[in-house]
Amino acid sequence: MTYVEDELTSQPECWTRAAAEAARHTSALPAAGERVAIVGCGTSYFMAQSAAALREEAGQGETDAFAASEFPQGRAYDRVVALTRSGTTTEVLELLAGLKGRTRTVALTADPRTPVMSAADDVVVLDFADERSVVQTRFATTALTLLRAHLGLHTDAVVADARAALAAELPEGLVGSTQFTFLGRGWTVGLANEAGLKMREASLSWTEAYPAMEYRHGPISISTAGTATWMFGEAPDGLADQVRETGARWVPGELDPLAELVRAQRLAVAVAAARGLDPDRPRHLTRSVILAP
């Protein structure tokens, strides 16, 4: 078993623990009514997109998501939340340093032995969800689960769906698809983006991701036999039929969207295996992006 396989199968336990610990991190996490930005890089940026949309949908306050390198320095926030598994990513550390003393910051990280511990005003350490694999799975979803629980949006049903996602066989023939498109709406757009990234990192697949209705505004033109379109959450009326009419395969989201991401992670590993690739050693990638001075 690869590291990434071992780590992704532990997600139900990680989510349960994160949800149980959310209450003791209340003072570090955004309060209702605060104006908040959530930042990250790569996978963490896509989790930031989902967390920001969830917080706004819950009526907790205006919430934006940015890649750490693209944070708008002239914009005022009550709190900035940084997601960083390694705690060493250059863009995140530079942003936190620049915000020091003028905007309250909190970092969610997996490693308490890294510079982020002193770079942020508050730190939430999820070391039980740390990973050996370059390809992120459980840390990202555990961080998002903590934020969902903080918003009162996590339930035991989410964990049950994750177990179902791990136990069920992938749809027959899906691994043989030549192109994958992931769609989302609202908070699941970030999950769709992350599913596409997992497929690219682990299996070198041709993947794309879009807000569901944006797919109809041009990208659907690539759909044909051999392609698969996977929906995270409820699909817009009529979209499934339109995709099937192209000859493409429609994959409905039947579980909690975060559990659907677990299914997509499994697909990435399965496609990698079918192509003779090692998902623990993706091309040109390292566990953390650290830029030379």
Short mmCIF file of C-alpha atoms in Angstrom, two decimals:
data_model
loop_
_atom_site.label_atom_id
_atom_site.label_comp_id
_atom_site.label_asym_id
_atom_site.label_seq_id
_atom_site.Cartn_x
_atom_site.Cartn_y
_atom_site.Cartn_z
CA MET A 1 0.00 0.00 0.00
CA THR A 2 1.30 3.48 -0.87
CA TYR A 3 1.47 6.25 1.73
CA VAL A 4 -1.37 8.10 0.03
CA GLU A 5 -3.62 5.02 0.10
CA ASP A 6 -2.92 4.47 3.79
CA GLU A 7 -3.56 8.12 4.59
CA LEU A 8 -6.75 8.54 2.62
CA THR A 9 -8.30 5.47 4.26
CA SER A 10 -7.78 7.03 7.71
CA GLN A 11 -9.97 10.05 6.98
CA PRO A 12 -13.11 8.97 8.88
CA GLU A 13 -11.09 8.67 12.09
CA CYS A 14 -9.31 11.98 11.45
CA TRP A 15 -12.59 13.79 10.82
CA THR A 16 -14.15 12.39 13.98
CA ARG A 17 -11.21 13.60 16.05
CA ALA A 18 -11.14 17.05 14.44
CA ALA A 19 -14.86 17.54 15.04
CA ALA A 20 -14.45 16.51 18.68
CA GLU A 21 -11.61 19.01 19.17
CA ALA A 22 -13.25 21.96 17.39
CA ALA A 23 -14.78 23.44 20.54
CA ARG A 24 -11.41 23.95 22.24
CA HIS A 25 -10.16 26.00 19.29
CA THR A 26 -13.11 28.42 19.29
CA SER A 27 -11.07 31.43 20.40
CA ALA A 28 -8.54 30.94 17.59
CA LEU A 29 -11.09 30.48 14.82
CA PRO A 30 -13.24 33.22 13.25
CA ALA A 31 -16.14 34.53 15.31
CA ALA A 32 -19.55 35.24 13.82
CA GLY A 33 -19.67 38.65 12.18
CA GLU A 34 -15.93 38.96 11.54
CA ARG A 35 -14.68 39.82 8.08
CA VAL A 36 -12.38 36.93 7.23
CA ALA A 37 -9.95 35.80 4.53
CA ILE A 38 -8.84 32.18 4.23
CA VAL A 39 -5.62 31.51 2.34
CA GLY A 40 -3.54 28.57 1.20
CA CYS A 41 -1.54 27.15 -1.69
CA GLY A 42 -2.53 24.29 -3.99
CA THR A 43 -4.80 21.88 -2.16
CA SER A 44 -5.03 24.22 0.83
CA TYR A 45 -6.25 27.03 -1.44
CA PHE A 46 -9.07 24.84 -2.72
CA MET A 47 -10.04 23.94 0.86
CA ALA A 48 -10.01 27.66 1.58
CA GLN A 49 -12.49 28.19 -1.26
CA SER A 50 -14.85 25.63 0.24
CA ALA A 51 -14.48 26.92 3.79
CA ALA A 52 -15.10 30.52 2.73
CA ALA A 53 -18.26 29.62 0.83
CA LEU A 54 -19.54 27.53 3.76
CA ARG A 55 -19.01 30.37 6.21
CA GLU A 56 -20.85 32.89 4.06
CA GLU A 57 -23.68 30.44 3.34
CA ALA A 58 -24.02 29.93 7.11
CA GLY A 59 -24.49 33.68 7.60
CA GLN A 60 -21.32 34.01 9.70
CA GLY A 61 -19.88 36.97 7.83
CA GLU A 62 -18.14 38.08 4.65
CA THR A 63 -15.43 35.56 3.83
CA ASP A 64 -12.96 35.54 0.94
CA ALA A 65 -10.50 32.89 -0.24
CA PHE A 66 -7.17 33.60 -1.88
CA ALA A 67 -4.05 31.84 -2.99
CA ALA A 68 -1.52 33.09 -0.44
CA SER A 69 0.57 34.69 -3.19
CA GLU A 70 -2.45 36.69 -4.43
CA PHE A 71 -3.68 38.15 -1.14
CA PRO A 72 -4.85 41.77 -1.65
CA GLN A 73 -2.64 43.69 0.75
CA GLY A 74 -4.82 46.80 0.69
CA ARG A 75 -7.96 45.03 1.89
CA ALA A 76 -8.88 45.01 5.59
CA TYR A 77 -9.92 41.86 7.46
CA ASP A 78 -10.62 41.09 11.09
CA ARG A 79 -8.84 37.77 10.81
CA VAL A 80 -6.84 35.81 8.24
CA VAL A 81 -6.85 32.01 8.39
CA ALA A 82 -3.92 30.22 6.74
CA LEU A 83 -4.06 26.54 5.83
CA THR A 84 -0.58 25.01 5.57
CA ARG A 85 0.14 21.34 6.06
CA SER A 86 3.92 21.71 6.16
CA GLY A 87 4.15 25.05 7.96
CA THR A 88 7.07 25.95 5.70
CA THR A 89 5.47 27.19 2.46
CA THR A 90 7.20 30.40 1.39
CA GLU A 91 4.11 32.33 0.24
CA VAL A 92 2.20 31.59 3.45
CA LEU A 93 5.08 32.56 5.75
CA GLU A 94 5.70 35.78 3.83
CA LEU A 95 2.02 36.72 4.03
CA LEU A 96 1.81 36.03 7.76
CA ALA A 97 4.96 38.09 8.35
CA GLY A 98 3.46 40.99 6.44
CA LEU A 99 0.23 40.86 8.46
CA LYS A 100 1.99 40.68 11.83
CA GLY A 101 0.81 43.41 14.18
CA ARG A 102 -1.99 44.69 11.94
CA THR A 103 -4.33 41.74 11.27
CA ARG A 104 -5.00 38.81 13.58
CA THR A 105 -3.90 35.54 11.99
CA VAL A 106 -4.42 31.85 12.69
CA ALA A 107 -2.68 28.94 11.00
CA LEU A 108 -3.98 25.39 10.68
CA THR A 109 -0.97 23.11 10.28
CA ALA A 110 0.16 19.52 10.69
CA ASP A 111 3.70 20.08 11.94
CA PRO A 112 4.39 21.90 15.24
CA ARG A 113 8.14 22.02 14.54
CA THR A 114 7.99 24.57 11.73
CA PRO A 115 8.26 28.38 11.32
CA VAL A 116 4.50 28.88 11.11
CA MET A 117 4.26 28.31 14.87
CA SER A 118 5.73 31.77 15.50
CA ALA A 119 4.56 33.40 12.27
CA ALA A 120 0.84 33.32 13.17
CA ASP A 121 -0.87 34.84 16.20
CA ASP A 122 -2.76 31.58 16.86
CA VAL A 123 -2.00 28.07 15.66
CA VAL A 124 -4.20 24.97 15.48
CA VAL A 125 -2.07 21.84 15.14
CA LEU A 126 -3.66 18.82 13.47
CA ASP A 127 -0.59 16.60 13.79
CA PHE A 128 -2.71 13.44 13.86
CA ALA A 129 -3.62 14.20 10.23
CA ASP A 130 -0.06 14.78 9.02
CA GLU A 131 1.09 12.87 5.94
CA ARG A 132 4.20 11.31 4.45
CA SER A 133 2.87 11.49 0.89
CA VAL A 134 3.52 14.55 -1.24
CA VAL A 135 -0.09 14.28 -2.46
CA GLN A 136 -2.40 15.74 0.20
CA THR A 137 -5.52 13.88 1.26
CA ARG A 138 -6.35 13.62 4.97
CA PHE A 139 -4.80 16.86 6.25
CA ALA A 140 -6.79 18.97 3.81
CA THR A 141 -10.11 17.27 4.49
CA THR A 142 -9.47 17.21 8.25
CA ALA A 143 -8.77 20.96 8.29
CA LEU A 144 -11.99 21.56 6.38
CA THR A 145 -13.86 19.27 8.78
CA LEU A 146 -12.58 21.31 11.73
CA LEU A 147 -13.89 24.47 10.10
CA ARG A 148 -17.22 22.81 9.26
CA ALA A 149 -17.56 21.67 12.87
CA HIS A 150 -16.71 25.19 14.08
CA LEU A 151 -19.65 26.41 11.97
CA GLY A 152 -21.94 23.70 13.35
CA LEU A 153 -22.14 22.02 9.94
CA HIS A 154 -20.47 18.68 10.68
CA THR A 155 -22.53 15.61 11.58
CA ASP A 156 -21.87 11.91 12.13
CA ALA A 157 -23.53 11.31 8.75
CA VAL A 158 -20.52 12.89 7.03
CA VAL A 159 -18.21 10.31 8.61
CA ALA A 160 -20.61 7.51 7.72
CA ASP A 161 -20.56 8.68 4.09
CA ALA A 162 -16.75 8.73 4.15
CA ARG A 163 -16.74 5.10 5.29
CA ALA A 164 -19.17 4.27 2.48
CA ALA A 165 -16.89 6.04 -0.01
CA LEU A 166 -14.00 3.85 1.11
CA ALA A 167 -15.97 0.61 1.11
CA ALA A 168 -17.81 0.80 -2.21
CA GLU A 169 -16.31 -0.22 -5.53
CA LEU A 170 -15.59 2.58 -7.96
CA PRO A 171 -18.04 2.69 -10.88
CA GLU A 172 -17.12 0.02 -13.42
CA GLY A 173 -15.02 1.32 -16.29
CA LEU A 174 -14.42 4.75 -14.73
CA VAL A 175 -10.67 4.16 -14.39
CA GLY A 176 -10.41 3.75 -18.15
CA SER A 177 -11.81 7.19 -18.94
CA THR A 178 -9.54 9.44 -20.99
CA GLN A 179 -10.64 12.77 -19.50
CA PHE A 180 -12.25 13.81 -16.21
CA THR A 181 -14.27 16.92 -15.38
CA PHE A 182 -15.38 17.76 -11.83
CA LEU A 183 -18.25 20.15 -11.15
CA GLY A 184 -19.47 21.91 -8.01
CA ARG A 185 -21.86 24.56 -6.75
CA GLY A 186 -21.31 26.94 -3.85
CA TRP A 187 -18.94 25.40 -1.32
CA THR A 188 -18.38 22.30 -3.47
CA VAL A 189 -16.63 24.25 -6.25
CA GLY A 190 -13.48 24.11 -4.15
CA LEU A 191 -13.90 20.35 -3.75
CA ALA A 192 -14.28 19.95 -7.51
CA ASN A 193 -11.09 21.96 -8.02
CA GLU A 194 -9.29 19.73 -5.52
CA ALA A 195 -10.54 16.52 -7.18
CA GLY A 196 -9.10 17.74 -10.46
CA LEU A 197 -5.78 18.54 -8.81
CA LYS A 198 -5.60 15.07 -7.21
CA MET A 199 -6.09 13.43 -10.59
CA ARG A 200 -3.37 15.55 -12.17
CA GLU A 201 -0.87 15.08 -9.35
CA ALA A 202 -1.30 11.37 -8.74
CA SER A 203 -2.16 10.00 -12.18
CA LEU A 204 -1.11 12.66 -14.75
CA SER A 205 -4.71 12.72 -15.97
CA TRP A 206 -6.32 15.31 -18.21
CA THR A 207 -8.74 16.91 -15.76
CA GLU A 208 -10.72 20.12 -15.46
CA ALA A 209 -13.03 21.62 -12.84
CA TYR A 210 -15.78 24.25 -13.05
CA PRO A 211 -18.80 25.69 -11.30
CA ALA A 212 -21.55 23.44 -12.62
CA MET A 213 -23.37 25.94 -14.80
CA GLU A 214 -20.13 27.38 -16.18
CA TYR A 215 -19.46 23.94 -17.66
CA ARG A 216 -22.40 24.54 -19.96
CA HIS A 217 -20.83 27.79 -21.23
CA GLY A 218 -18.17 26.22 -23.43
CA PRO A 219 -16.28 23.43 -21.64
CA ILE A 220 -19.00 20.88 -22.35
CA SER A 221 -17.77 20.97 -25.94
CA ILE A 222 -14.91 18.60 -25.04
CA SER A 223 -17.30 15.93 -23.73
CA THR A 224 -17.50 12.77 -25.76
CA ALA A 225 -17.32 9.00 -25.36
CA GLY A 226 -14.47 8.18 -23.01
CA THR A 227 -14.83 11.28 -20.86
CA ALA A 228 -16.40 11.42 -17.41
CA THR A 229 -18.17 14.33 -15.69
CA TRP A 230 -18.46 14.04 -11.90
CA MET A 231 -20.84 16.24 -9.92
CA PHE A 232 -20.14 17.25 -6.31
CA GLY A 233 -23.50 17.89 -4.68
CA GLU A 234 -26.83 18.48 -6.37
CA ALA A 235 -26.69 19.11 -10.12
CA PRO A 236 -28.57 21.92 -11.87
CA ASP A 237 -31.76 20.71 -13.54
CA GLY A 238 -31.16 19.14 -16.93
CA LEU A 239 -27.36 19.18 -16.81
CA ALA A 240 -26.96 15.43 -16.40
CA ASP A 241 -29.06 14.76 -19.49
CA GLN A 242 -27.11 17.32 -21.51
CA VAL A 243 -23.83 15.66 -20.54
CA ARG A 244 -25.12 12.19 -21.41
CA GLU A 245 -26.26 13.48 -24.81
CA THR A 246 -22.61 14.21 -25.65
CA GLY A 247 -21.73 10.54 -25.13
CA ALA A 248 -19.83 11.30 -21.92
CA ARG A 249 -20.31 9.45 -18.66
CA TRP A 250 -22.21 11.27 -15.89
CA VAL A 251 -21.13 10.48 -12.31
CA PRO A 252 -23.67 11.82 -9.78
CA GLY A 253 -22.68 12.94 -6.31
CA GLU A 254 -24.60 10.60 -4.04
CA LEU A 255 -22.73 11.14 -0.74
CA ASP A 256 -21.84 14.19 1.32
CA PRO A 257 -19.61 16.22 -1.01
CA LEU A 258 -16.56 15.84 1.24
CA ALA A 259 -17.04 12.06 1.11
CA GLU A 260 -17.32 12.36 -2.67
CA LEU A 261 -13.84 13.86 -2.59
CA VAL A 262 -12.64 10.68 -0.87
CA ARG A 263 -14.05 8.70 -3.80
CA ALA A 264 -12.18 10.99 -6.20
CA GLN A 265 -8.95 10.48 -4.23
CA ARG A 266 -9.42 6.73 -4.59
CA LEU A 267 -9.99 7.17 -8.32
CA ALA A 268 -6.73 9.11 -8.64
CA VAL A 269 -4.83 6.29 -6.95
CA ALA A 270 -6.58 3.64 -9.07
CA VAL A 271 -5.82 5.47 -12.33
CA ALA A 272 -2.18 5.88 -11.24
CA ALA A 273 -1.95 2.14 -10.60
CA ALA A 274 -3.50 1.35 -13.97
CA ARG A 275 -0.88 3.54 -15.66
CA GLY A 276 2.05 2.13 -13.69
CA LEU A 277 2.64 5.36 -11.76
CA ASP A 278 3.64 5.83 -8.12
CA PRO A 279 1.20 8.35 -6.58
CA ASP A 280 3.63 8.96 -3.70
CA ARG A 281 6.16 10.41 -6.15
CA PRO A 282 4.35 12.85 -8.45
CA ARG A 283 6.41 14.51 -11.15
CA HIS A 284 8.13 17.81 -10.33
CA LEU A 285 6.45 18.10 -6.90
CA THR A 286 7.71 18.25 -3.31
CA ARG A 287 5.89 18.14 0.02
CA SER A 288 6.34 21.90 0.47
CA VAL A 289 7.16 24.68 -1.96
CA ILE A 290 10.08 26.62 -0.48
CA LEU A 291 11.41 29.36 -2.76
CA ALA A 292 15.10 30.20 -2.70
CA PRO A 293 15.95 33.80 -1.65
#
